[in-house]
CSV table of C-alpha atoms in Angstrom, one decimal:
chain,number,residue,atom,x,y,z
A,1,MET,CA,0.0,0.0,0.0
A,2,GLY,CA,2.8,2.4,0.8
A,3,MET,CA,4.5,1.8,-2.6
A,4,ILE,CA,1.3,2.7,-4.5
A,5,SER,CA,0.8,5.9,-2.5
A,6,HIS,CA,4.4,6.9,-3.1
A,7,MET,CA,4.1,6.2,-6.8
A,8,ILE,CA,0.9,8.4,-6.9
A,9,THR,CA,2.7,11.2,-4.9
A,10,SER,CA,5.7,11.0,-7.1
A,11,ASN,CA,3.6,11.2,-10.3
A,12,LYS,CA,1.7,14.2,-8.9
A,13,ASP,CA,5.0,15.9,-8.0
A,14,ASN,CA,6.3,15.4,-11.5
A,15,GLN,CA,3.2,16.8,-13.0
A,16,HIS,CA,3.5,19.9,-10.9
A,17,LYS,CA,7.1,20.3,-11.9
A,18,LEU,CA,6.3,20.1,-15.6
A,19,LYS,CA,3.0,22.0,-15.6
A,20,THR,CA,3.0,25.1,-17.8
A,21,ARG,CA,0.4,27.8,-18.1
A,22,GLY,CA,-0.2,30.0,-21.1
A,23,MET,CA,-2.3,30.6,-24.1
A,24,PHE,CA,-0.6,27.9,-26.2
A,25,VAL,CA,-2.1,24.4,-26.3
A,26,GLN,CA,-0.5,22.0,-23.9
A,27,PRO,CA,-0.7,18.3,-23.5
A,28,LYS,CA,-3.1,17.1,-20.8
A,29,SER,CA,-1.4,14.0,-19.5
A,30,TYR,CA,2.0,13.5,-17.8
A,31,SER,CA,3.0,10.8,-20.4
A,32,ASP,CA,2.4,13.3,-23.3
A,33,ILE,CA,4.5,15.9,-21.5
A,34,LYS,CA,7.2,13.3,-20.9
A,35,LYS,CA,7.3,12.3,-24.5
A,36,GLU,CA,7.5,16.0,-25.6
A,37,TYR,CA,10.5,16.6,-23.2
A,38,ALA,CA,12.2,13.5,-24.6
A,39,LYS,CA,11.6,14.7,-28.1
A,40,THR,CA,13.1,18.1,-27.2
A,41,TYR,CA,16.2,16.5,-25.8
A,42,ASN,CA,16.5,13.9,-28.7
A,43,GLY,CA,16.3,10.9,-26.3
A,44,THR,CA,15.4,10.3,-22.7
A,45,PHE,CA,15.1,12.8,-20.0
A,46,GLU,CA,15.5,11.5,-16.4
A,47,TYR,CA,12.9,13.4,-14.4
A,48,ASN,CA,13.7,11.8,-11.1
A,49,GLU,CA,17.4,12.6,-11.3
A,50,ALA,CA,17.1,16.0,-12.9
A,51,THR,CA,17.9,19.1,-10.9
A,52,VAL,CA,15.6,22.1,-10.7
A,53,ALA,CA,17.9,24.0,-13.1
A,54,GLU,CA,17.8,21.2,-15.7
A,55,ILE,CA,14.0,21.0,-15.5
A,56,PHE,CA,13.8,24.8,-15.8
A,57,ASN,CA,16.1,24.7,-18.9
A,58,ALA,CA,14.1,21.9,-20.5
A,59,ARG,CA,10.9,23.7,-19.8
A,60,ARG,CA,12.2,27.0,-21.3
A,61,GLU,CA,13.4,25.2,-24.4
A,62,LEU,CA,10.1,23.3,-24.8
A,63,LEU,CA,8.1,26.5,-24.5
A,64,GLN,CA,10.3,28.2,-27.1
A,65,ASN,CA,9.7,25.3,-29.4
A,66,ARG,CA,6.0,25.5,-28.9
A,67,LYS,CA,6.0,29.2,-29.5
A,68,THR,CA,7.9,29.0,-32.8
A,69,THR,CA,5.6,26.1,-33.9
A,70,THR,CA,2.5,28.2,-33.1
A,71,ILE,CA,3.9,31.3,-34.9
A,72,LYS,CA,4.7,29.2,-38.0
A,73,THR,CA,1.2,27.7,-38.0
A,74,TRP,CA,-0.6,31.0,-37.6
A,75,THR,CA,1.6,32.6,-40.3
A,76,ILE,CA,0.7,29.8,-42.7
A,77,ILE,CA,-3.0,30.1,-41.9
A,78,LEU,CA,-3.0,33.9,-42.3
A,79,THR,CA,-1.2,33.6,-45.6
A,80,ILE,CA,-3.6,31.1,-46.9
A,81,VAL,CA,-6.6,33.2,-45.8
A,82,ALA,CA,-5.1,36.4,-47.3
A,83,LEU,CA,-4.4,34.6,-50.6
A,84,GLY,CA,-7.9,33.1,-50.6
A,85,THR,CA,-9.4,36.5,-50.0
A,86,PHE,CA,-7.3,38.1,-52.7
A,87,ILE,CA,-8.4,35.4,-55.2
A,88,ALA,CA,-12.0,35.7,-54.3
A,89,TYR,CA,-11.9,39.5,-54.5
A,90,ASN,CA,-10.3,39.4,-57.9
A,91,ALA,CA,-12.9,36.8,-59.1
A,92,LEU,CA,-15.8,39.0,-58.0
A,93,ILE,CA,-14.3,42.2,-59.6
A,94,LYS,CA,-14.0,40.6,-63.1
């Protein structure tokens, strides 16, 4: 019984360490966040052995990656909408 409660507590602690807040879309589960951190570091990221500074740096890098991805996505969407509007406007004029 003690091992299960420790595992639950450890999982909750890890979730609180990695939780981010902001206007960008974030994964909901701990396993998704863990996969994203591993992808950021091109391999595995040892959460239990990581120091606070390492977690902070990983989180900062991950947020920067999310931000650049979001900016690229919105740039593409706005370009497509502007191009579509231009084509529709020219089609209505002629």
